[in-house]
Amino acid sequence: MRADENRLRADLEILQRIADANGGIRAVGTSGYEAAVDAAAASLEDIGFAVETPSVSFTGFIELPGASLTVDGRTFAAPDELHALIYSAGGDVTGPVAVLDESGCEPGQFADVPSGAIVLTTGGGCFRRDQALNAADAGAAAFVVGYPDRGAGEIYRPTLIDPAGITIPVVSVTDDGVRALRDAEGDDAHLAVETERAPATLRNVIASLGEGPSVLMLGAHLDSVLDGPGLNDNGSGVVALLEVARAIVETGVPEGWTVRIGLWGGEEFGDIGSRAYVETSGDDVAAYLNLDMAGSPNGATLVYDEAGAPSGSEEITRAFEAWLDARGEPHAPVDIGGSSDHFAFGQAGTPTGGLFAGASETGSAAQPAASGSTGGPADACYHLACDDLDNVDVARVALFAEATLGVAYALMEGGIEP
Ligand SMILES: [Zn+2]
């Protein structure tokens, strides 16, 4: 099958229009997400799948306008130079600035931090949640994640995954904020941020075709971040699966199988939709394939090959590699550490796999030399307002759709045990 690039572009345009009509975003808890659910459900129904949109309870998150950090007479303010991380507590705190030499991923790294401090780290390598919990346990008044290489307007706000245990303000700052905090070590700084964390619901889109007892599931998250329209992340994965769905309707589902498509809500808040699905209804899934960022403009073809994936996943990796080799497409393995919706399936023992075109990494995760990318970040607009229609390499989305379809049939027609 050849994916139709014009149709992929038309499907992407629908998501762009939805974002444009809803304040520029499609994040869970917003009208843009609701419109995206309705549109995707209608598309899958038109294509010929049976569609449901089950609701999932979660904790919504809003950062109120006006957050700011004042250091040495300079103020760094939201939305350009400072943001609360998703699920941060609010607070109005004054305390001495402490700068960690290390990431803060280990509790012991806070040993020299005075109680009541506003603590900066520029390191990572673990969940932001773990750093924030360690900071709170050490008696910090607030925790600041610094991005020394990002300027005003390019700020990230990662998720703390769950509000549980997050009792202090946790914010991110850009380059100038990092410099100011480093220069002010030991001096008092002032941070004020207000957030709302309240019960909410979101909908997943679950679409099925076929009657067989064995289920092959294909998934992509449908929500954007709070800061942009999310056309590459992850409109690209969504429209690729719509194209795969059309081809499956045309070819038919093999005897004994059901193909199920999951378009997840709340990946950007912490894999909320996929985790809820696995907890309640994922028991019958024989294998799960994930597409999250399929059209990074300076991207590569990266095949999930994850150390933490359950047995059977290797077979999926090999199936993708074999398909790409047969097509003569360069590719490289990638271990994204379960940092998307396949994580919950893997935790439940379901074999997982997928394709990734790269995000903001310029190092090992993007592997540009091995995979055909030309260097630089795979997606310079990752999690930013510029992740729009122009930020998607539709040819790669088409390739990913074709590869996913090929692997889906390879698995159903004998590659993987039902
Ligand atoms: Zn994503």
mmCIF file with all atom_site columns, N, CA and C in Angstrom, residues 240-285:
data_model
loop_
_atom_site.group_PDB
_atom_site.id
_atom_site.type_symbol
_atom_site.label_atom_id
_atom_site.label_alt_id
_atom_site.label_comp_id
_atom_site.label_asym_id
_atom_site.label_entity_id
_atom_site.label_seq_id
_atom_site.pdbx_PDB_ins_code
_atom_site.Cartn_x
_atom_site.Cartn_y
_atom_site.Cartn_z
_atom_site.occupancy
_atom_site.B_iso_or_equiv
_atom_site.pdbx_formal_charge
_atom_site.auth_seq_id
_atom_site.auth_comp_id
_atom_site.auth_asym_id
_atom_site.auth_atom_id
_atom_site.pdbx_PDB_model_num
ATOM 1   N N  . ALA A 1 240 ? -1.478  9.214   10.489 1.00 0.00 ? 240 ALA A N  1
ATOM 2   C CA . ALA A 1 240 ? -0.890  7.976   9.957  1.00 0.00 ? 240 ALA A CA 1
ATOM 3   C C  . ALA A 1 240 ? -1.816  6.798   10.244 1.00 0.00 ? 240 ALA A C  1
ATOM 4   N N  . LEU A 1 241 ? -2.368  6.753   11.456 1.00 0.00 ? 241 LEU A N  1
ATOM 5   C CA . LEU A 1 241 ? -3.254  5.627   11.796 1.00 0.00 ? 241 LEU A CA 1
ATOM 6   C C  . LEU A 1 241 ? -4.577  5.703   11.039 1.00 0.00 ? 241 LEU A C  1
ATOM 7   N N  . LEU A 1 242 ? -5.059  6.907   10.724 1.00 0.00 ? 242 LEU A N  1
ATOM 8   C CA . LEU A 1 242 ? -6.268  6.999   9.889  1.00 0.00 ? 242 LEU A CA 1
ATOM 9   C C  . LEU A 1 242 ? -5.993  6.379   8.514  1.00 0.00 ? 242 LEU A C  1
ATOM 10  N N  . GLU A 1 243 ? -4.810  6.630   7.988  1.00 0.00 ? 243 GLU A N  1
ATOM 11  C CA . GLU A 1 243 ? -4.444  6.071   6.677  1.00 0.00 ? 243 GLU A CA 1
ATOM 12  C C  . GLU A 1 243 ? -4.287  4.548   6.769  1.00 0.00 ? 243 GLU A C  1
ATOM 13  N N  . VAL A 1 244 ? -3.702  4.079   7.859  1.00 0.00 ? 244 VAL A N  1
ATOM 14  C CA . VAL A 1 244 ? -3.586  2.627   8.089  1.00 0.00 ? 244 VAL A CA 1
ATOM 15  C C  . VAL A 1 244 ? -4.985  2.020   8.171  1.00 0.00 ? 244 VAL A C  1
ATOM 16  N N  . ALA A 1 245 ? -5.884  2.693   8.868  1.00 0.00 ? 245 ALA A N  1
ATOM 17  C CA . ALA A 1 245 ? -7.255  2.176   9.024  1.00 0.00 ? 245 ALA A CA 1
ATOM 18  C C  . ALA A 1 245 ? -7.934  2.026   7.664  1.00 0.00 ? 245 ALA A C  1
ATOM 19  N N  . ARG A 1 246 ? -7.743  3.006   6.780  1.00 0.00 ? 246 ARG A N  1
ATOM 20  C CA . ARG A 1 246 ? -8.354  2.924   5.444  1.00 0.00 ? 246 ARG A CA 1
ATOM 21  C C  . ARG A 1 246 ? -7.839  1.696   4.695  1.00 0.00 ? 246 ARG A C  1
ATOM 22  N N  . ALA A 1 247 ? -6.540  1.447   4.794  1.00 0.00 ? 247 ALA A N  1
ATOM 23  C CA . ALA A 1 247 ? -5.953  0.312   4.077  1.00 0.00 ? 247 ALA A CA 1
ATOM 24  C C  . ALA A 1 247 ? -6.448  -1.012  4.661  1.00 0.00 ? 247 ALA A C  1
ATOM 25  N N  . ILE A 1 248 ? -6.638  -1.060  5.975  1.00 0.00 ? 248 ILE A N  1
ATOM 26  C CA . ILE A 1 248 ? -7.101  -2.307  6.598  1.00 0.00 ? 248 ILE A CA 1
ATOM 27  C C  . ILE A 1 248 ? -8.546  -2.598  6.192  1.00 0.00 ? 248 ILE A C  1
ATOM 28  N N  . VAL A 1 249 ? -9.360  -1.563  6.108  1.00 0.00 ? 249 VAL A N  1
ATOM 29  C CA . VAL A 1 249 ? -10.741 -1.761  5.656  1.00 0.00 ? 249 VAL A CA 1
ATOM 30  C C  . VAL A 1 249 ? -10.740 -2.327  4.230  1.00 0.00 ? 249 VAL A C  1
ATOM 31  N N  . GLU A 1 250 ? -9.840  -1.815  3.417  1.00 0.00 ? 250 GLU A N  1
ATOM 32  C CA . GLU A 1 250 ? -9.757  -2.267  2.027  1.00 0.00 ? 250 GLU A CA 1
ATOM 33  C C  . GLU A 1 250 ? -9.274  -3.719  1.927  1.00 0.00 ? 250 GLU A C  1
ATOM 34  N N  . THR A 1 251 ? -8.242  -4.057  2.695  1.00 0.00 ? 251 THR A N  1
ATOM 35  C CA . THR A 1 251 ? -7.625  -5.383  2.605  1.00 0.00 ? 251 THR A CA 1
ATOM 36  C C  . THR A 1 251 ? -8.373  -6.423  3.422  1.00 0.00 ? 251 THR A C  1
ATOM 37  N N  . GLY A 1 252 ? -8.953  -6.010  4.517  1.00 0.00 ? 252 GLY A N  1
ATOM 38  C CA . GLY A 1 252 ? -9.660  -6.933  5.401  1.00 0.00 ? 252 GLY A CA 1
ATOM 39  C C  . GLY A 1 252 ? -8.775  -7.407  6.537  1.00 0.00 ? 252 GLY A C  1
ATOM 40  N N  . VAL A 1 253 ? -9.420  -7.773  7.648  1.00 0.00 ? 253 VAL A N  1
ATOM 41  C CA . VAL A 1 253 ? -8.713  -8.253  8.833  1.00 0.00 ? 253 VAL A CA 1
ATOM 42  C C  . VAL A 1 253 ? -8.586  -9.770  8.731  1.00 0.00 ? 253 VAL A C  1
ATOM 43  N N  . PRO A 1 254 ? -7.391  -10.332 8.918  1.00 0.00 ? 254 PRO A N  1
ATOM 44  C CA . PRO A 1 254 ? -7.224  -11.787 8.843  1.00 0.00 ? 254 PRO A CA 1
ATOM 45  C C  . PRO A 1 254 ? -8.113  -12.526 9.848  1.00 0.00 ? 254 PRO A C  1
ATOM 46  N N  . GLU A 1 255 ? -8.522  -13.734 9.450  1.00 0.00 ? 255 GLU A N  1
ATOM 47  C CA . GLU A 1 255 ? -9.317  -14.638 10.296 1.00 0.00 ? 255 GLU A CA 1
ATOM 48  C C  . GLU A 1 255 ? -8.711  -14.729 11.712 1.00 0.00 ? 255 GLU A C  1
ATOM 49  N N  . GLY A 1 256 ? -9.564  -14.630 12.700 1.00 0.00 ? 256 GLY A N  1
ATOM 50  C CA . GLY A 1 256 ? -9.091  -14.807 14.073 1.00 0.00 ? 256 GLY A CA 1
ATOM 51  C C  . GLY A 1 256 ? -8.600  -13.529 14.746 1.00 0.00 ? 256 GLY A C  1
ATOM 52  N N  . TRP A 1 257 ? -8.609  -12.422 14.003 1.00 0.00 ? 257 TRP A N  1
ATOM 53  C CA . TRP A 1 257 ? -8.047  -11.183 14.540 1.00 0.00 ? 257 TRP A CA 1
ATOM 54  C C  . TRP A 1 257 ? -9.063  -10.050 14.609 1.00 0.00 ? 257 TRP A C  1
ATOM 55  N N  . THR A 1 258 ? -8.792  -9.157  15.516 1.00 0.00 ? 258 THR A N  1
ATOM 56  C CA . THR A 1 258 ? -9.453  -7.853  15.561 1.00 0.00 ? 258 THR A CA 1
ATOM 57  C C  . THR A 1 258 ? -8.357  -6.793  15.523 1.00 0.00 ? 258 THR A C  1
ATOM 58  N N  . VAL A 1 259 ? -8.545  -5.773  14.712 1.00 0.00 ? 259 VAL A N  1
ATOM 59  C CA . VAL A 1 259 ? -7.632  -4.625  14.758 1.00 0.00 ? 259 VAL A CA 1
ATOM 60  C C  . VAL A 1 259 ? -8.328  -3.525  15.545 1.00 0.00 ? 259 VAL A C  1
ATOM 61  N N  . ARG A 1 260 ? -7.631  -3.024  16.547 1.00 0.00 ? 260 ARG A N  1
ATOM 62  C CA . ARG A 1 260 ? -8.203  -1.964  17.378 1.00 0.00 ? 260 ARG A CA 1
ATOM 63  C C  . ARG A 1 260 ? -7.257  -0.758  17.341 1.00 0.00 ? 260 ARG A C  1
ATOM 64  N N  . ILE A 1 261 ? -7.841  0.401   17.192 1.00 0.00 ? 261 ILE A N  1
ATOM 65  C CA . ILE A 1 261 ? -7.054  1.639   17.188 1.00 0.00 ? 261 ILE A CA 1
ATOM 66  C C  . ILE A 1 261 ? -7.404  2.441   18.430 1.00 0.00 ? 261 ILE A C  1
ATOM 67  N N  . GLY A 1 262 ? -6.384  2.891   19.136 1.00 0.00 ? 262 GLY A N  1
ATOM 68  C CA . GLY A 1 262 ? -6.588  3.735   20.319 1.00 0.00 ? 262 GLY A CA 1
ATOM 69  C C  . GLY A 1 262 ? -5.969  5.101   20.101 1.00 0.00 ? 262 GLY A C  1
ATOM 70  N N  . LEU A 1 263 ? -6.793  6.130   20.124 1.00 0.00 ? 263 LEU A N  1
ATOM 71  C CA . LEU A 1 263 ? -6.273  7.509   20.085 1.00 0.00 ? 263 LEU A CA 1
ATOM 72  C C  . LEU A 1 263 ? -6.423  8.055   21.501 1.00 0.00 ? 263 LEU A C  1
ATOM 73  N N  . TRP A 1 264 ? -5.281  8.294   22.134 1.00 0.00 ? 264 TRP A N  1
ATOM 74  C CA . TRP A 1 264 ? -5.265  8.523   23.586 1.00 0.00 ? 264 TRP A CA 1
ATOM 75  C C  . TRP A 1 264 ? -5.311  10.000  23.955 1.00 0.00 ? 264 TRP A C  1
ATOM 76  N N  . GLY A 1 265 ? -5.988  10.271  25.069 1.00 0.00 ? 265 GLY A N  1
ATOM 77  C CA . GLY A 1 265 ? -5.965  11.608  25.655 1.00 0.00 ? 265 GLY A CA 1
ATOM 78  C C  . GLY A 1 265 ? -4.986  11.653  26.807 1.00 0.00 ? 265 GLY A C  1
ATOM 79  N N  . GLY A 1 266 ? -4.314  12.796  26.959 1.00 0.00 ? 266 GLY A N  1
ATOM 80  C CA . GLY A 1 266 ? -3.525  13.023  28.169 1.00 0.00 ? 266 GLY A CA 1
ATOM 81  C C  . GLY A 1 266 ? -2.155  12.378  28.183 1.00 0.00 ? 266 GLY A C  1
ATOM 82  N N  . GLU A 1 267 ? -1.627  11.995  27.010 1.00 0.00 ? 267 GLU A N  1
ATOM 83  C CA . GLU A 1 267 ? -0.236  11.508  26.993 1.00 0.00 ? 267 GLU A CA 1
ATOM 84  C C  . GLU A 1 267 ? 0.683   12.584  27.537 1.00 0.00 ? 267 GLU A C  1
ATOM 85  N N  . GLU A 1 268 ? 0.415   13.824  27.154 1.00 0.00 ? 268 GLU A N  1
ATOM 86  C CA . GLU A 1 268 ? 1.299   14.920  27.548 1.00 0.00 ? 268 GLU A CA 1
ATOM 87  C C  . GLU A 1 268 ? 1.198   15.244  29.044 1.00 0.00 ? 268 GLU A C  1
ATOM 88  N N  . PHE A 1 269 ? 0.165   14.756  29.700 1.00 0.00 ? 269 PHE A N  1
ATOM 89  C CA . PHE A 1 269 ? 0.023   14.957  31.143 1.00 0.00 ? 269 PHE A CA 1
ATOM 90  C C  . PHE A 1 269 ? 0.568   13.738  31.910 1.00 0.00 ? 269 PHE A C  1
ATOM 91  N N  . GLY A 1 270 ? 0.894   12.660  31.195 1.00 0.00 ? 270 GLY A N  1
ATOM 92  C CA . GLY A 1 270 ? 1.433   11.466  31.862 1.00 0.00 ? 270 GLY A CA 1
ATOM 93  C C  . GLY A 1 270 ? 0.746   10.175  31.428 1.00 0.00 ? 270 GLY A C  1
ATOM 94  N N  . ASP A 1 271 ? 0.586   9.979   30.125 1.00 0.00 ? 271 ASP A N  1
ATOM 95  C CA . ASP A 1 271 ? 0.018   8.726   29.576 1.00 0.00 ? 271 ASP A CA 1
ATOM 96  C C  . ASP A 1 271 ? -1.334  8.383   30.222 1.00 0.00 ? 271 ASP A C  1
ATOM 97  N N  . ILE A 1 272 ? -2.165  9.375   30.445 1.00 0.00 ? 272 ILE A N  1
ATOM 98  C CA . ILE A 1 272 ? -3.381  9.144   31.239 1.00 0.00 ? 272 ILE A CA 1
ATOM 99  C C  . ILE A 1 272 ? -4.352  8.204   30.532 1.00 0.00 ? 272 ILE A C  1
ATOM 100 N N  . GLY A 1 273 ? -4.674  8.479   29.278 1.00 0.00 ? 273 GLY A N  1
ATOM 101 C CA . GLY A 1 273 ? -5.669  7.676   28.571 1.00 0.00 ? 273 GLY A CA 1
ATOM 102 C C  . GLY A 1 273 ? -5.225  6.239   28.366 1.00 0.00 ? 273 GLY A C  1
ATOM 103 N N  . SER A 1 274 ? -3.977  6.035   27.978 1.00 0.00 ? 274 SER A N  1
ATOM 104 C CA . SER A 1 274 ? -3.507  4.670   27.716 1.00 0.00 ? 274 SER A CA 1
ATOM 105 C C  . SER A 1 274 ? -3.380  3.887   29.016 1.00 0.00 ? 274 SER A C  1
ATOM 106 N N  . ARG A 1 275 ? -2.960  4.538   30.087 1.00 0.00 ? 275 ARG A N  1
ATOM 107 C CA . ARG A 1 275 ? -2.860  3.824   31.369 1.00 0.00 ? 275 ARG A CA 1
ATOM 108 C C  . ARG A 1 275 ? -4.241  3.371   31.830 1.00 0.00 ? 275 ARG A C  1
ATOM 109 N N  . ALA A 1 276 ? -5.223  4.252   31.692 1.00 0.00 ? 276 ALA A N  1
ATOM 110 C CA . ALA A 1 276 ? -6.585  3.891   32.112 1.00 0.00 ? 276 ALA A CA 1
ATOM 111 C C  . ALA A 1 276 ? -7.123  2.749   31.260 1.00 0.00 ? 276 ALA A C  1
ATOM 112 N N  . TYR A 1 277 ? -6.834  2.792   29.962 1.00 0.00 ? 277 TYR A N  1
ATOM 113 C CA . TYR A 1 277 ? -7.312  1.743   29.075 1.00 0.00 ? 277 TYR A CA 1
ATOM 114 C C  . TYR A 1 277 ? -6.713  0.392   29.460 1.00 0.00 ? 277 TYR A C  1
ATOM 115 N N  . VAL A 1 278 ? -5.411  0.358   29.700 1.00 0.00 ? 278 VAL A N  1
ATOM 116 C CA . VAL A 1 278 ? -4.751  -0.911  30.041 1.00 0.00 ? 278 VAL A CA 1
ATOM 117 C C  . VAL A 1 278 ? -5.308  -1.453  31.359 1.00 0.00 ? 278 VAL A C  1
ATOM 118 N N  . GLU A 1 279 ? -5.577  -0.574  32.305 1.00 0.00 ? 279 GLU A N  1
ATOM 119 C CA . GLU A 1 279 ? -6.110  -1.019  33.602 1.00 0.00 ? 279 GLU A CA 1
ATOM 120 C C  . GLU A 1 279 ? -7.488  -1.641  33.460 1.00 0.00 ? 279 GLU A C  1
ATOM 121 N N  . THR A 1 280 ? -8.305  -1.121  32.545 1.00 0.00 ? 280 THR A N  1
ATOM 122 C CA . THR A 1 280 ? -9.699  -1.570  32.492 1.00 0.00 ? 280 THR A CA 1
ATOM 123 C C  . THR A 1 280 ? -9.983  -2.548  31.370 1.00 0.00 ? 280 THR A C  1
ATOM 124 N N  . SER A 1 281 ? -9.279  -2.447  30.240 1.00 0.00 ? 281 SER A N  1
ATOM 125 C CA . SER A 1 281 ? -9.712  -3.255  29.093 1.00 0.00 ? 281 SER A CA 1
ATOM 126 C C  . SER A 1 281 ? -8.596  -3.718  28.180 1.00 0.00 ? 281 SER A C  1
ATOM 127 N N  . GLY A 1 282 ? -7.380  -3.723  28.619 1.00 0.00 ? 282 GLY A N  1
ATOM 128 C CA . GLY A 1 282 ? -6.286  -4.085  27.719 1.00 0.00 ? 282 GLY A CA 1
ATOM 129 C C  . GLY A 1 282 ? -5.889  -5.549  27.725 1.00 0.00 ? 282 GLY A C  1
ATOM 130 N N  . ASP A 1 283 ? -6.648  -6.397  28.456 1.00 0.00 ? 283 ASP A N  1
ATOM 131 C CA . ASP A 1 283 ? -6.238  -7.788  28.678 1.00 0.00 ? 283 ASP A CA 1
ATOM 132 C C  . ASP A 1 283 ? -6.075  -8.601  27.407 1.00 0.00 ? 283 ASP A C  1
ATOM 133 N N  . ASP A 1 284 ? -6.894  -8.293  26.388 1.00 0.00 ? 284 ASP A N  1
ATOM 134 C CA . ASP A 1 284 ? -6.924  -9.170  25.209 1.00 0.00 ? 284 ASP A CA 1
ATOM 135 C C  . ASP A 1 284 ? -5.963  -8.714  24.111 1.00 0.00 ? 284 ASP A C  1
ATOM 136 N N  . VAL A 1 285 ? -5.122  -7.749  24.385 1.00 0.00 ? 285 VAL A N  1
ATOM 137 C CA . VAL A 1 285 ? -4.248  -7.209  23.336 1.00 0.00 ? 285 VAL A CA 1
ATOM 138 C C  . VAL A 1 285 ? -2.996  -8.085  23.188 1.00 0.00 ? 285 VAL A C  1
#
